[in-house]
Short mmCIF file of C-alpha atoms and ligand atoms in Angstrom, two decimals:
data_model
loop_
_atom_site.label_atom_id
_atom_site.label_comp_id
_atom_site.label_asym_id
_atom_site.label_seq_id
_atom_site.Cartn_x
_atom_site.Cartn_y
_atom_site.Cartn_z
CA MET A 85 123.87 132.92 154.30
CA ASP A 86 123.31 134.09 150.72
CA GLU A 87 119.89 135.34 151.81
CA LEU A 88 121.58 137.57 154.38
CA LYS A 89 124.08 138.80 151.80
CA GLU A 90 121.32 139.66 149.36
CA LYS A 91 119.60 141.83 151.97
CA ILE A 92 122.65 144.12 152.14
CA ASP A 93 122.19 147.45 150.36
CA LEU A 94 125.41 147.76 148.37
CA LYS A 95 124.87 151.52 148.02
CA LYS A 96 124.95 151.97 151.80
CA LEU A 97 128.02 149.97 152.74
CA PRO A 98 130.21 151.30 155.52
CA SER A 99 133.31 152.65 153.75
CA HIS A 100 135.50 151.48 156.63
CA ILE A 101 134.91 148.61 159.06
CA ALA A 102 137.13 148.22 162.13
CA ILE A 103 137.15 145.01 164.17
CA ILE A 104 138.44 144.16 167.64
CA MET A 105 139.10 140.47 167.11
CA ASP A 106 138.60 139.23 170.67
CA GLY A 107 137.96 135.90 172.40
CA ASN A 108 140.63 133.60 170.93
CA GLY A 109 141.96 132.58 174.36
CA ARG A 110 138.55 131.79 175.84
CA TRP A 111 137.49 129.91 172.70
CA ALA A 112 140.49 127.62 173.10
CA GLN A 113 140.20 127.22 176.86
CA GLU A 114 136.52 126.29 176.52
CA LYS A 115 137.73 123.41 174.36
CA GLY A 116 140.36 122.43 176.92
CA GLN A 117 143.11 123.71 174.64
CA ASP A 118 146.00 126.13 174.96
CA ARG A 119 145.31 129.82 174.20
CA LEU A 120 147.63 129.67 171.18
CA PHE A 121 145.27 127.13 169.62
CA GLY A 122 142.66 129.91 169.64
CA HIS A 123 144.98 132.39 167.95
CA PHE A 124 145.82 129.76 165.34
CA HIS A 125 142.12 129.29 164.52
CA GLY A 126 141.54 133.04 164.61
CA VAL A 127 143.56 133.23 161.39
CA GLU A 128 140.80 131.29 159.58
CA SER A 129 138.32 133.98 160.60
CA VAL A 130 140.69 136.69 159.38
CA ARG A 131 140.83 134.97 155.98
CA ASP A 132 137.05 134.61 155.77
CA ILE A 133 136.30 138.20 156.82
CA VAL A 134 138.94 139.72 154.54
CA GLU A 135 137.47 137.74 151.66
CA GLY A 136 133.92 138.75 152.66
CA CYS A 137 134.83 142.46 152.76
CA ALA A 138 136.66 142.26 149.41
CA GLU A 139 133.68 140.51 147.78
CA LEU A 140 131.25 143.16 149.01
CA GLY A 141 133.49 146.01 147.86
CA ILE A 142 134.30 147.49 151.28
CA GLY A 143 137.06 150.10 150.92
CA TYR A 144 138.86 149.73 154.26
CA LEU A 145 139.04 147.00 156.88
CA THR A 146 141.07 147.59 160.04
CA LEU A 147 141.81 144.57 162.22
CA TYR A 148 143.06 145.00 165.79
CA ALA A 149 145.50 142.11 166.02
CA PHE A 150 147.82 143.06 168.88
CA SER A 151 147.66 145.98 171.31
CA THR A 152 150.49 147.84 173.00
CA GLU A 153 149.19 146.35 176.26
CA ASN A 154 149.30 142.80 174.84
CA TRP A 155 153.12 142.93 175.16
CA ASP A 156 152.52 142.34 178.89
CA ARG A 157 151.09 138.87 178.27
CA PRO A 158 153.15 135.77 179.16
CA ALA A 159 156.27 135.55 176.98
CA TYR A 160 155.27 132.25 175.40
CA GLU A 161 151.98 133.72 174.16
CA VAL A 162 153.67 136.86 172.78
CA THR A 163 156.31 134.78 170.99
CA GLY A 164 153.67 132.39 169.67
CA LEU A 165 151.63 135.31 168.33
CA MET A 166 154.64 136.87 166.61
CA GLU A 167 155.53 133.58 164.94
CA LEU A 168 151.94 133.12 163.83
CA LEU A 169 151.92 136.62 162.42
CA VAL A 170 155.06 136.12 160.36
CA GLU A 171 153.92 132.72 159.11
CA THR A 172 150.47 134.04 158.18
CA ILE A 173 151.84 137.01 156.27
CA ARG A 174 154.28 134.79 154.41
CA ASN A 175 151.47 132.41 153.43
CA GLU A 176 148.89 135.06 152.56
CA VAL A 177 150.78 137.60 150.43
CA GLY A 178 149.99 135.63 147.27
CA THR A 179 146.25 135.61 148.06
CA LEU A 180 146.32 139.33 148.88
CA ASN A 181 147.87 140.06 145.49
CA LYS A 182 145.49 137.72 143.69
CA ASN A 183 142.55 139.60 145.25
CA ASN A 184 144.04 143.07 144.67
CA ILE A 185 144.23 143.74 148.45
CA ARG A 186 146.69 146.30 149.76
CA LEU A 187 148.18 145.74 153.19
CA HIS A 188 148.86 148.60 155.63
CA VAL A 189 150.11 148.51 159.21
CA ILE A 190 149.50 150.93 162.06
CA GLY A 191 151.27 150.66 165.42
CA ASP A 192 154.66 150.88 167.06
CA MET A 193 156.78 148.81 164.68
CA THR A 194 159.90 149.48 166.75
CA MET A 195 158.51 147.09 169.40
CA LEU A 196 158.32 144.16 166.95
CA PRO A 197 161.16 141.64 166.72
CA GLU A 198 163.32 142.35 163.68
CA TYR A 199 162.28 139.21 161.77
CA ALA A 200 158.62 140.19 162.07
CA ARG A 201 159.30 143.78 161.02
CA ASN A 202 161.22 142.61 157.93
CA GLU A 203 158.48 140.21 156.90
CA LEU A 204 155.86 142.94 157.28
CA ASN A 205 157.84 145.51 155.32
CA GLU A 206 158.24 143.02 152.50
CA ALA A 207 154.48 142.34 152.42
CA LEU A 208 153.75 146.09 152.45
CA GLU A 209 155.99 146.56 149.41
CA LEU A 210 154.66 143.53 147.56
CA THR A 211 151.03 144.68 147.89
CA ALA A 212 151.64 148.44 147.52
CA ALA A 213 150.31 148.65 143.96
CA ASN A 214 146.99 146.91 144.72
CA THR A 215 143.88 149.07 144.36
CA GLY A 216 141.08 146.98 145.90
CA LEU A 217 140.38 146.49 149.61
CA ASN A 218 142.75 148.31 151.98
CA LEU A 219 143.54 145.92 154.81
CA VAL A 220 144.93 147.78 157.81
CA MET A 221 146.53 145.64 160.52
CA ALA A 222 146.71 147.34 163.92
CA LEU A 223 149.78 145.73 165.42
CA SER A 224 151.47 146.82 168.60
CA TYR A 225 148.90 149.60 168.36
CA SER A 226 147.12 151.64 170.97
CA SER A 227 145.27 154.87 170.52
CA ARG A 228 147.06 156.61 173.39
CA TRP A 229 150.41 155.65 171.86
CA GLU A 230 149.24 157.04 168.51
CA LEU A 231 147.97 160.31 170.00
CA THR A 232 151.15 160.78 172.03
CA GLU A 233 153.27 160.27 168.90
CA ALA A 234 151.06 162.71 166.99
CA VAL A 235 151.47 165.38 169.67
CA LYS A 236 155.25 164.83 169.70
CA SER A 237 155.62 165.35 165.93
CA LEU A 238 153.22 168.25 165.94
CA ALA A 239 155.19 169.96 168.72
CA GLN A 240 158.43 169.40 166.79
CA ASP A 241 156.93 171.02 163.68
CA VAL A 242 155.80 174.01 165.74
CA ARG A 243 159.28 174.36 167.24
CA ALA A 244 160.83 174.14 163.76
CA GLY A 245 158.56 176.96 162.61
CA LYS A 246 156.72 174.75 160.11
CA LEU A 247 153.38 175.04 161.88
CA ASP A 248 151.56 177.98 163.45
CA PRO A 249 149.73 176.81 166.62
CA ALA A 250 146.91 179.27 165.89
CA ALA A 251 146.35 177.61 162.50
CA ILE A 252 145.89 174.07 163.88
CA THR A 253 142.54 172.57 162.88
CA GLN A 254 141.02 169.10 163.19
CA ASP A 255 142.36 168.41 159.69
CA THR A 256 145.89 169.32 160.83
CA LEU A 257 145.67 166.93 163.77
CA GLN A 258 144.31 164.20 161.50
CA GLN A 259 147.45 164.52 159.35
CA TYR A 260 149.61 163.46 162.32
CA LEU A 261 147.69 160.25 163.03
CA SER A 262 148.83 156.88 161.70
CA THR A 263 145.42 156.63 160.00
CA LYS A 264 145.89 159.86 158.03
CA ASP A 265 145.35 158.07 154.71
CA PHE A 266 142.13 156.32 155.73
CA PRO A 267 138.58 157.58 156.30
CA ASP A 268 137.20 157.17 159.84
CA PRO A 269 135.57 153.79 160.52
CA GLU A 270 131.80 153.87 160.12
CA LEU A 271 131.21 150.50 161.74
CA MET A 272 133.20 149.05 164.66
CA ILE A 273 132.66 145.41 165.59
CA ARG A 274 133.90 143.73 168.76
CA THR A 275 133.56 140.01 169.22
CA SER A 276 133.48 137.83 172.36
CA GLY A 277 130.91 139.70 174.45
CA GLU A 278 133.21 142.42 175.84
CA TYR A 279 131.78 145.94 175.78
CA ARG A 280 134.82 148.15 175.64
CA ILE A 281 137.14 149.88 173.20
CA SER A 282 140.47 148.73 174.75
CA ASN A 283 142.55 151.65 173.45
CA PHE A 284 141.47 151.21 169.81
CA LEU A 285 141.09 154.24 167.47
CA LEU A 286 139.67 156.47 170.22
CA TYR A 287 139.77 159.61 168.07
CA GLN A 288 138.67 157.99 164.79
CA LEU A 289 135.65 156.18 166.28
CA ALA A 290 133.96 159.45 167.28
CA TYR A 291 130.89 158.76 165.11
CA ALA A 292 131.30 155.07 164.33
CA GLU A 293 128.34 152.77 164.90
CA LEU A 294 129.36 150.20 167.51
CA TYR A 295 128.32 146.56 167.16
CA PHE A 296 129.00 144.00 169.87
CA THR A 297 128.50 140.27 169.53
CA GLY A 298 129.06 137.40 171.94
CA VAL A 299 130.57 135.27 169.14
CA ARG A 300 134.23 134.46 169.86
CA TRP A 301 136.59 135.57 167.10
CA PRO A 302 137.53 132.04 165.88
CA ASP A 303 133.80 131.40 165.25
CA PHE A 304 133.19 134.72 163.46
CA ARG A 305 132.44 134.17 159.76
CA LYS A 306 131.00 136.04 156.75
CA LYS A 307 127.47 135.34 157.99
CA ASN A 308 128.27 137.26 161.21
CA LEU A 309 129.81 140.07 159.18
CA TYR A 310 126.63 140.35 157.06
CA GLU A 311 124.53 140.50 160.25
CA ALA A 312 126.67 143.36 161.55
CA ILE A 313 126.41 145.27 158.26
CA LEU A 314 122.63 144.79 158.13
CA ASP A 315 122.37 146.06 161.70
CA PHE A 316 124.47 149.09 160.69
CA GLN A 317 122.21 149.75 157.70
CA GLY A 318 119.15 149.79 159.96
CA ARG A 319 120.50 152.60 162.11
CA GLU A 320 119.94 156.33 161.77
CA ARG A 321 123.26 158.19 161.92
CA ARG A 322 122.53 161.69 163.16
CA PHE A 323 125.96 163.28 163.73
CA GLY A 324 124.45 165.59 166.33
CA LYS A 325 121.48 166.68 164.23
CA THR A 326 117.83 165.83 164.90
CA SER A 327 116.07 162.91 163.32
CA ALA A 328 113.80 165.33 161.40
CA GLN A 329 116.83 167.08 159.90
CA ILE A 330 118.28 163.78 158.76
CA GLN A 331 114.98 162.80 157.12
CA GLN A 332 114.78 166.23 155.45
CA ASP A 333 118.38 165.91 154.20
CA LEU A 334 117.47 162.58 152.66
CA ILE A 335 114.58 164.16 150.75
CA SER A 336 116.31 167.38 149.69
CA PRO A 337 119.98 167.60 150.64
CA GLU A 338 120.02 171.29 149.63
CA GLY A 339 116.84 172.11 151.66
CA THR A 340 116.55 175.73 152.90
CA PRO A 341 117.35 175.87 156.62
CA LYS A 342 114.63 177.58 158.63
CA THR A 343 115.59 180.45 160.94
CA PRO A 344 114.73 180.31 164.68
CA GLU A 345 112.40 183.28 164.08
CA ALA A 346 110.16 181.12 161.93
CA PHE A 347 109.20 179.11 165.03
CA CYS A 348 109.52 181.67 167.79
CA PRO A 349 109.09 185.29 166.69
CA LYS A 350 111.59 187.59 168.41
CA ASP A 351 108.78 189.48 170.25
CA ASN A 352 107.71 186.33 172.04
CA ARG A 353 111.18 185.33 173.20
C1 IPE B 431 142.17 138.35 170.97
O1 IPE B 431 141.87 137.25 171.76
C2 IPE B 431 143.53 138.28 170.34
C3 IPE B 431 144.56 139.14 170.97
C4 IPE B 431 144.33 140.02 171.90
C5 IPE B 431 145.91 138.98 170.51
P1 IPE B 431 142.35 137.15 173.26
O2 IPE B 431 143.69 136.52 173.29
O3 IPE B 431 142.25 138.46 173.93
O4 IPE B 431 141.28 136.14 173.85
P2 IPE B 431 140.52 136.26 175.24
O5 IPE B 431 139.89 137.62 175.29
O6 IPE B 431 141.54 136.08 176.31
O7 IPE B 431 139.51 135.17 175.19
C1 IPE B 432 141.97 143.97 172.57
O1 IPE B 432 141.73 142.75 173.17
C2 IPE B 432 143.16 143.88 171.69
C3 IPE B 432 143.02 143.00 170.53
C4 IPE B 432 141.96 142.34 170.16
C5 IPE B 432 144.19 142.90 169.73
P1 IPE B 432 142.23 142.44 174.66
O2 IPE B 432 141.76 141.07 174.97
O3 IPE B 432 143.67 142.71 174.78
O4 IPE B 432 141.43 143.54 175.50
P2 IPE B 432 141.05 143.58 177.05
O5 IPE B 432 142.30 143.37 177.82
O6 IPE B 432 140.08 142.48 177.28
O7 IPE B 432 140.43 144.93 177.24
MG1 MG B 433 140.77 139.41 174.92
#
């Protein structure tokens, strides 16, 4: 495992990693256990991955823990998950502070039971001064919920005369998202062999590198995280440009752009 870690180029780390932690239920059922047993063990993976990201010096880690759609699961599973959440936060705040990790939450907090909301708010306050890893929990979150809320507030500001519709830019829109304080994820990992986004950060993932693994979340450990980061570091991120441009930018970032005429004189066009 240390060999894998040593291969990581610390100068090319993704500034923000987002993870869809999937497969807890199947992991448990494959062992003849209740789905909640899988969620319970998923917490061990959360601990390991948070620690792994903090050790490497990753700036932001967003974990998709509960989606807006997950409220439609059987009541016993939803209640079990909420209790696990509260218990985990209560137990982990000390470790977060010890490791200088700041907790953030994105999602519809109004949907959470009051006891869970109170526990979360307390943890947010207790870790607010930390300056290391930013751990963002996506809870009762969905991207369509977030975008709808953003449009609502934006429309209100226009109606109040605070915002000129003609002046709206991508930066303006970004300011209305619940992720306004975080850079876009550069690497998105989904565990458990599912190849979909499931309403997660649809806007913010525009240029993220996507990494899918069959490993169920309760089995996902630092070693798997290192593999994902190494895979990310082997990719060429082009952002719409050509490969040659990217290579040129690497050699001389200020390189003089050539005009179309240089390749195809106007007379020949
Ligand atoms: C992910 O595991 C955790 C949550 C969605 C809360 P699942 O519970 O979705 O597990 P599978 O996908 O059914 O195996
Ligand atoms: C996505 O997993 C949400 C979380 C991991 C919290 P789901 O298990 O809910 O997604 P689908 O239903 O398989 O798309
Ligand atoms: Mg699932």
